[in-house]
Coordinates of C-alpha atoms and ligand atoms in Angstrom, one line a residue:
X1 CA 74.4 -6.8 -29.1
X2 CA 72.0 -4.5 -27.3
X3 CA 71.6 -5.0 -23.5
X4 CA 74.3 -7.7 -22.9
X5 CA 76.4 -7.3 -19.8
X6 CA 78.7 -9.5 -17.7
X7 CA 76.7 -11.0 -14.8
X8 CA 79.7 -10.8 -12.5
X9 CA 81.3 -7.4 -13.0
X10 CA 78.6 -5.6 -15.0
X11 CA 80.9 -4.7 -18.0
X12 CA 79.0 -4.3 -21.3
X13 CA 79.6 -6.8 -24.1
X14 CA 82.5 -5.3 -26.2
X15 CA 81.7 -3.5 -29.4
X16 CA 84.2 -5.6 -31.3
X17 CA 85.3 -9.2 -31.2
X18 CA 83.3 -12.2 -30.0
X19 CA 84.4 -13.2 -26.5
X20 CA 82.3 -16.0 -25.0
X21 CA 83.0 -14.8 -21.5
X22 CA 84.1 -11.6 -19.8
X23 CA 87.8 -10.9 -19.0
X24 CA 86.8 -11.3 -15.3
X25 CA 85.7 -14.9 -16.0
X26 CA 81.9 -14.0 -15.6
X27 CA 79.3 -15.0 -18.2
X28 CA 77.4 -12.6 -20.3
X29 CA 73.6 -12.3 -20.3
X30 CA 70.9 -9.8 -21.3
X31 CA 70.2 -7.4 -18.5
X32 CA 67.0 -6.3 -20.2
X33 CA 65.4 -8.1 -23.1
X34 CA 64.3 -5.9 -26.0
X35 CA 60.8 -4.5 -25.3
X36 CA 58.0 -6.8 -26.5
X37 CA 55.3 -5.2 -28.5
X38 CA 52.7 -6.8 -30.8
X39 CA 53.0 -3.8 -33.1
X40 CA 56.7 -4.6 -33.7
X41 CA 56.0 -8.0 -35.1
X42 CA 56.9 -8.2 -38.8
X43 CA 53.8 -10.0 -40.0
X44 CA 55.2 -11.0 -43.4
X45 CA 58.7 -12.0 -42.3
X46 CA 59.5 -15.7 -42.2
X47 CA 59.7 -17.8 -39.0
X48 CA 61.4 -16.2 -36.1
X49 CA 62.4 -13.1 -38.1
X50 CA 58.9 -11.9 -37.5
X51 CA 60.4 -10.9 -34.2
X52 CA 63.5 -9.2 -35.6
X53 CA 63.1 -6.2 -33.2
X54 CA 63.1 -8.5 -30.2
X55 CA 66.4 -10.3 -31.1
X56 CA 68.8 -7.7 -29.9
X57 CA 70.6 -7.6 -33.3
X58 CA 71.9 -4.2 -34.4
X59 CA 71.2 -3.1 -38.0
X60 CA 72.5 -3.5 -40.5
X61 CA 72.7 -7.3 -40.4
X62 CA 72.1 -10.0 -42.9
X63 CA 70.1 -12.8 -41.3
X64 CA 71.6 -16.2 -41.6
X65 CA 68.5 -18.3 -41.9
X66 CA 67.5 -21.8 -42.9
X67 CA 63.7 -21.4 -42.2
X68 CA 63.8 -21.7 -38.4
X69 CA 60.8 -20.9 -36.2
X70 CA 57.1 -20.9 -36.7
X71 CA 56.8 -24.5 -35.4
X72 CA 53.4 -26.1 -34.8
X73 CA 51.6 -26.1 -31.5
X74 CA 49.1 -29.0 -31.4
X75 CA 46.9 -30.7 -28.8
X76 CA 48.7 -33.8 -27.5
X77 CA 45.7 -36.0 -28.4
X78 CA 42.3 -35.5 -30.0
X79 CA 40.7 -35.7 -26.6
X80 CA 43.1 -33.4 -24.7
X81 CA 42.1 -29.8 -25.2
X82 CA 44.3 -28.3 -22.6
X83 CA 47.6 -30.0 -23.1
X84 CA 49.7 -28.9 -26.2
X85 CA 53.0 -29.9 -27.6
X86 CA 55.3 -27.3 -29.3
X87 CA 57.0 -29.3 -32.1
X88 CA 60.5 -27.8 -32.0
X89 CA 61.8 -30.8 -34.0
X90 CA 60.2 -29.1 -37.0
X91 CA 63.2 -26.7 -37.1
X92 CA 65.7 -27.1 -40.0
X93 CA 68.2 -29.4 -38.3
X94 CA 65.6 -31.2 -36.2
X95 CA 65.9 -29.3 -32.9
X96 CA 65.1 -26.0 -31.1
X97 CA 68.7 -25.1 -31.2
X98 CA 68.3 -23.6 -34.6
X99 CA 66.5 -20.6 -33.1
X100 CA 69.5 -19.7 -31.1
X101 CA 72.0 -20.6 -33.7
X102 CA 70.3 -18.5 -36.4
X103 CA 70.7 -15.4 -34.2
X104 CA 74.2 -16.3 -33.0
X105 CA 75.5 -17.0 -36.5
X106 CA 74.0 -13.8 -37.7
X107 CA 75.8 -12.0 -34.9
X108 CA 79.2 -13.8 -35.7
X109 CA 78.9 -12.9 -39.4
X110 CA 78.2 -9.2 -38.4
X111 CA 81.6 -9.4 -36.6
X112 CA 83.3 -10.9 -39.7
X113 CA 84.0 -14.3 -38.2
X114 CA 85.0 -16.8 -40.9
X115 CA 86.1 -19.8 -38.6
X116 CA 84.4 -20.9 -35.4
X117 CA 84.4 -23.8 -33.0
X118 CA 81.7 -25.4 -30.9
X119 CA 81.4 -28.4 -28.5
X120 CA 78.2 -30.4 -28.3
X121 CA 76.8 -33.8 -27.6
X122 CA 74.8 -33.5 -30.7
X123 CA 71.9 -31.1 -31.4
X124 CA 73.8 -27.9 -30.9
X125 CA 76.7 -29.2 -32.9
X126 CA 74.5 -30.2 -35.8
X127 CA 72.7 -26.9 -35.7
X128 CA 76.0 -25.0 -35.6
X129 CA 77.4 -27.0 -38.5
X130 CA 74.3 -26.3 -40.7
X131 CA 74.2 -22.6 -40.0
X132 CA 78.0 -22.3 -40.5
X133 CA 77.5 -24.0 -43.9
X134 CA 74.8 -21.5 -44.7
X135 CA 76.9 -18.6 -43.6
X136 CA 80.1 -19.8 -45.3
X137 CA 81.9 -20.0 -42.0
X138 CA 84.4 -22.8 -41.5
X139 CA 83.4 -25.0 -38.6
X140 CA 85.0 -27.4 -36.2
X141 CA 83.0 -29.3 -33.7
X142 CA 84.4 -31.2 -30.6
X143 CA 82.1 -34.0 -29.5
X144 CA 82.5 -36.7 -26.9
X145 CA 83.4 -40.0 -28.5
X146 CA 80.2 -41.5 -27.0
X147 CA 77.9 -39.1 -28.9
X148 CA 75.3 -41.1 -30.8
X149 CA 75.9 -42.0 -34.4
X150 CA 73.1 -40.2 -36.2
X151 CA 74.0 -36.9 -34.7
X152 CA 77.6 -37.3 -35.6
X153 CA 76.9 -38.1 -39.2
X154 CA 74.6 -35.1 -39.3
X155 CA 77.4 -32.8 -38.2
X156 CA 79.8 -34.2 -40.8
X157 CA 77.2 -34.1 -43.6
X158 CA 77.1 -30.3 -43.2
X159 CA 80.8 -30.2 -43.9
X160 CA 82.1 -29.4 -40.4
X161 CA 85.3 -30.9 -39.2
X162 CA 84.3 -33.3 -36.4
X163 CA 86.8 -34.0 -33.6
X164 CA 85.8 -36.9 -31.3
X165 CA 87.3 -36.5 -27.9
X166 CA 87.7 -39.6 -25.7
X167 CA 86.2 -39.6 -22.1
X168 CA 83.3 -37.6 -20.6
X169 CA 81.6 -34.6 -22.2
X170 CA 83.8 -32.3 -20.1
X171 CA 86.8 -33.4 -22.1
X172 CA 85.3 -32.1 -25.3
X173 CA 84.6 -28.8 -23.4
X174 CA 88.2 -28.6 -22.3
X175 CA 89.5 -29.2 -25.8
X176 CA 87.3 -26.4 -27.2
X177 CA 88.3 -24.0 -24.5
X178 CA 91.9 -24.6 -25.3
X179 CA 91.3 -23.6 -28.9
X180 CA 89.2 -20.6 -27.9
X181 CA 92.0 -19.4 -25.6
X182 CA 94.2 -19.1 -28.7
X183 CA 91.7 -16.6 -30.2
X184 CA 89.3 -18.8 -32.3
X185 CA 85.6 -17.7 -32.1
X186 CA 83.8 -20.1 -29.8
X187 CA 80.2 -20.2 -31.0
X188 CA 79.1 -21.7 -27.7
X189 CA 75.3 -22.3 -27.5
X190 CA 75.8 -22.4 -23.7
X191 CA 77.9 -19.4 -23.0
X192 CA 77.1 -17.0 -25.8
X193 CA 73.9 -15.1 -24.8
X194 CA 73.0 -14.0 -28.3
X195 CA 70.9 -17.2 -28.9
X196 CA 68.7 -16.5 -25.9
X197 CA 66.6 -14.0 -27.8
X198 CA 66.1 -16.5 -30.6
X199 CA 65.0 -19.2 -28.1
X200 CA 62.6 -16.6 -26.6
X201 CA 60.7 -16.5 -29.8
X202 CA 59.2 -19.9 -28.7
X203 CA 57.4 -17.9 -26.0
X204 CA 56.2 -15.2 -28.5
X205 CA 54.9 -17.9 -30.9
X206 CA 53.0 -19.7 -28.1
X207 CA 51.4 -16.4 -27.1
X208 CA 50.3 -15.8 -30.7
X209 CA 49.2 -19.4 -31.2
X210 CA 47.1 -19.6 -28.0
X211 CA 46.1 -16.0 -28.0
X212 CA 47.2 -15.8 -24.4
X213 CA 49.9 -16.9 -21.9
X214 CA 49.8 -20.6 -21.2
X215 CA 49.2 -21.9 -17.6
X216 CA 52.3 -24.1 -17.6
X217 CA 55.5 -24.6 -19.6
X218 CA 57.3 -28.0 -19.3
X219 CA 60.9 -28.1 -20.6
X220 CA 63.9 -30.3 -20.1
X221 CA 66.9 -28.5 -18.5
X222 CA 70.5 -29.3 -19.5
X223 CA 72.6 -26.1 -19.7
X224 CA 69.3 -24.3 -19.1
X225 CA 69.4 -22.1 -22.3
X226 CA 66.0 -23.5 -23.5
X227 CA 63.9 -22.9 -20.5
X228 CA 65.8 -19.7 -19.6
X229 CA 65.3 -18.2 -23.1
X230 CA 61.6 -19.1 -22.9
X231 CA 61.3 -17.5 -19.4
X232 CA 62.9 -14.3 -20.6
X233 CA 60.5 -14.2 -23.5
X234 CA 57.4 -14.6 -21.3
X235 CA 58.9 -12.1 -18.9
X236 CA 59.1 -9.6 -21.7
X237 CA 55.5 -10.3 -22.7
X238 CA 54.3 -9.7 -19.1
X239 CA 56.4 -6.5 -18.8
X240 CA 54.7 -5.2 -22.0
X241 CA 51.4 -5.4 -20.1
X242 CA 50.0 -8.0 -22.5
X243 CA 49.5 -10.4 -19.5
X244 CA 49.4 -10.3 -15.7
X245 CA 51.8 -13.2 -14.9
X246 CA 54.2 -15.6 -16.4
X247 CA 53.3 -19.3 -16.8
X248 CA 54.1 -21.9 -14.1
X249 CA 57.5 -23.2 -15.1
X250 CA 58.2 -26.9 -14.7
X251 CA 61.9 -27.7 -15.4
X252 CA 62.8 -31.4 -15.8
X253 CA 66.0 -33.2 -15.3
X254 CA 67.1 -36.9 -15.4
X255 CA 67.8 -38.7 -12.2
X256 CA 71.2 -39.5 -13.7
X257 CA 72.1 -35.8 -13.8
X258 CA 70.1 -33.3 -11.8
X259 CA 72.2 -30.5 -10.4
X260 CA 69.5 -27.8 -10.9
X261 CA 66.7 -30.0 -9.5
X262 CA 68.8 -30.9 -6.5
X263 CA 69.7 -27.3 -5.7
X264 CA 66.0 -26.4 -6.1
X265 CA 65.1 -28.9 -3.3
X266 CA 68.1 -28.2 -1.0
X267 CA 67.7 -24.4 -1.6
X268 CA 71.5 -24.2 -1.8
X269 CA 73.8 -23.2 -4.7
X270 CA 74.2 -25.5 -7.6
X271 CA 77.2 -27.8 -7.2
X272 CA 78.7 -29.8 -10.0
X273 CA 77.5 -33.4 -10.0
X274 CA 79.0 -36.2 -11.9
X275 CA 76.6 -37.5 -14.6
X276 CA 75.3 -41.0 -14.6
X277 CA 74.0 -42.8 -17.7
X278 CA 70.8 -41.7 -19.3
X279 CA 69.2 -41.9 -22.8
X280 CA 68.3 -38.2 -22.3
X281 CA 71.6 -37.1 -23.9
X282 CA 70.6 -33.4 -24.0
X283 CA 70.5 -33.0 -20.3
X284 CA 73.7 -34.7 -19.4
X285 CA 75.3 -31.4 -18.1
X286 CA 76.9 -31.5 -14.7
X287 CA 77.7 -27.8 -14.5
X288 CA 74.9 -25.9 -16.2
X289 CA 75.8 -22.4 -17.5
X290 CA 72.3 -20.9 -17.0
X291 CA 71.6 -23.0 -13.9
X292 CA 71.7 -20.1 -11.4
X293 CA 69.6 -17.9 -13.7
X294 CA 66.9 -20.6 -14.1
X295 CA 66.8 -21.3 -10.3
X296 CA 66.3 -17.7 -9.4
X297 CA 63.6 -17.2 -12.1
X298 CA 61.8 -20.4 -11.0
X299 CA 61.9 -19.4 -7.4
X300 CA 60.7 -15.9 -8.1
X301 CA 57.7 -17.2 -10.2
X302 CA 57.0 -20.1 -7.9
X303 CA 57.7 -22.8 -10.4
X304 CA 59.2 -26.3 -9.8
X305 CA 62.0 -28.7 -10.9
X306 CA 61.2 -32.4 -11.4
X307 CA 63.3 -35.4 -11.7
X308 CA 62.6 -38.4 -13.9
X309 CA 64.2 -41.9 -13.7
X310 CA 65.2 -44.0 -16.6
X311 CA 62.2 -46.4 -16.4
X312 CA 59.7 -43.5 -16.5
X313 CA 61.7 -41.9 -19.3
X314 CA 61.7 -44.9 -21.6
X315 CA 58.0 -45.4 -20.9
X316 CA 57.2 -41.8 -21.8
X317 CA 59.4 -42.0 -24.9
X318 CA 57.3 -44.9 -26.2
X319 CA 54.0 -43.4 -25.2
X320 CA 54.7 -40.1 -27.0
X321 CA 55.5 -42.1 -30.1
X322 CA 52.2 -44.0 -29.6
X323 CA 50.5 -40.5 -29.7
X324 CA 52.3 -39.8 -33.0
X325 CA 55.2 -37.8 -31.7
X326 CA 58.6 -39.3 -32.5
X327 CA 60.8 -37.1 -30.3
X328 CA 64.2 -37.6 -28.9
X329 CA 64.4 -39.1 -25.4
X330 CA 65.3 -35.8 -23.9
X331 CA 61.9 -34.4 -25.0
X332 CA 60.2 -37.4 -23.4
X333 CA 61.4 -36.0 -20.0
X334 CA 58.7 -33.3 -20.5
X335 CA 56.0 -35.9 -21.1
X336 CA 57.1 -38.0 -18.1
X337 CA 56.9 -34.8 -15.9
X338 CA 53.5 -34.0 -17.2
X339 CA 52.2 -37.4 -16.0
X340 CA 54.1 -37.1 -12.7
X341 CA 52.8 -33.5 -11.9
X342 CA 49.5 -33.4 -13.7
X343 CA 47.5 -32.5 -10.6
X344 CA 49.3 -29.3 -9.8
X345 CA 49.7 -27.9 -13.3
X346 CA 47.7 -24.8 -14.3
X347 CA 46.1 -25.2 -17.8
X348 CA 46.7 -24.9 -20.6
X349 CA 49.9 -26.9 -20.4
X350 CA 52.6 -26.7 -23.2
X351 CA 55.3 -29.3 -23.5
X352 CA 58.4 -28.4 -25.5
X353 CA 59.4 -31.3 -27.8
X354 CA 63.0 -30.3 -28.2
X355 CA 64.4 -32.6 -30.9
X356 CA 63.6 -35.3 -33.5
X357 CA 63.4 -39.0 -32.5
X358 CA 65.4 -40.1 -35.6
X359 CA 68.5 -38.3 -34.1
X360 CA 68.9 -41.0 -31.4
X361 CA 69.1 -44.8 -31.6
X362 CA 67.4 -46.6 -28.7
X363 CA 68.1 -50.3 -28.5
Ligands
LIG1 ZN1 83.0 -9.4 -16.0

């Protein structure tokens, strides 16, 4: 991968193998994103492969693709001209994760991986299983026993081996780390930075769809890869000279699990917080991998973190469906935050609807 370094010791990502973290224990990230240029967009390529030159992949590669990207950006209602939703649930497995997985799986194939593991409460696991099937890579997915039924069946439908780990999500993470320590490729959507350039294509698409940089981006924050990838995308667009400044970023967490939002308020470092119960499964992450990166970017661009409680969330979930958008509860965090912060948000506002409603059962 071009431009990937350890954030702790500065060592470049090795030219062979697929380590998910540096030998020093640090995490890898892009120091510089590939340079954004409108001329480099492959107008006739499908979906996110329009932005091939911005993905950081080195030729020759054979893209692993299921038709990801190029999702719709539509006004949230007929009367609202300055609030849009980006329908990331239109991706092949029903969530934005496919953008990152397509790039990550393409990278893993280029390094001759034929067996890989992942841990996920759902969306990332399903996405990984689908792209592994497409790539002919054997897949094992560790999930918490509590992960919702539809997501688990989706993972199994793609032919991945599903290992249900009792206890909190962190137990599934421990189980996968143990296997990774024995040399298995860990296709972690949280640790592996390769997917970030895929996520950044959300920003590039929004710029093309609006014809400009939006005023505000509202996105849920779990591990932080979604909002961070989008931020890096807009940062690349601004660096290219296309626009003067990045959008106002509004990151949203659940009151049940809000380590990044809490650190934003206290102005201290992120500390691991135990997670309470929330229907927003996607943000139940007590030790977010991209948390520090998000915080520093939000502070630098004068954005904000918001917290939503369960009553607000359930309300927002139903109201979104009333508007015709059946999104997973995690996505409804963005809608609840829109209502909570509407008076301070520069227009136009774009909400990221992360995943499909049918993936979660709400009683
Ligand atoms: Zn290092």
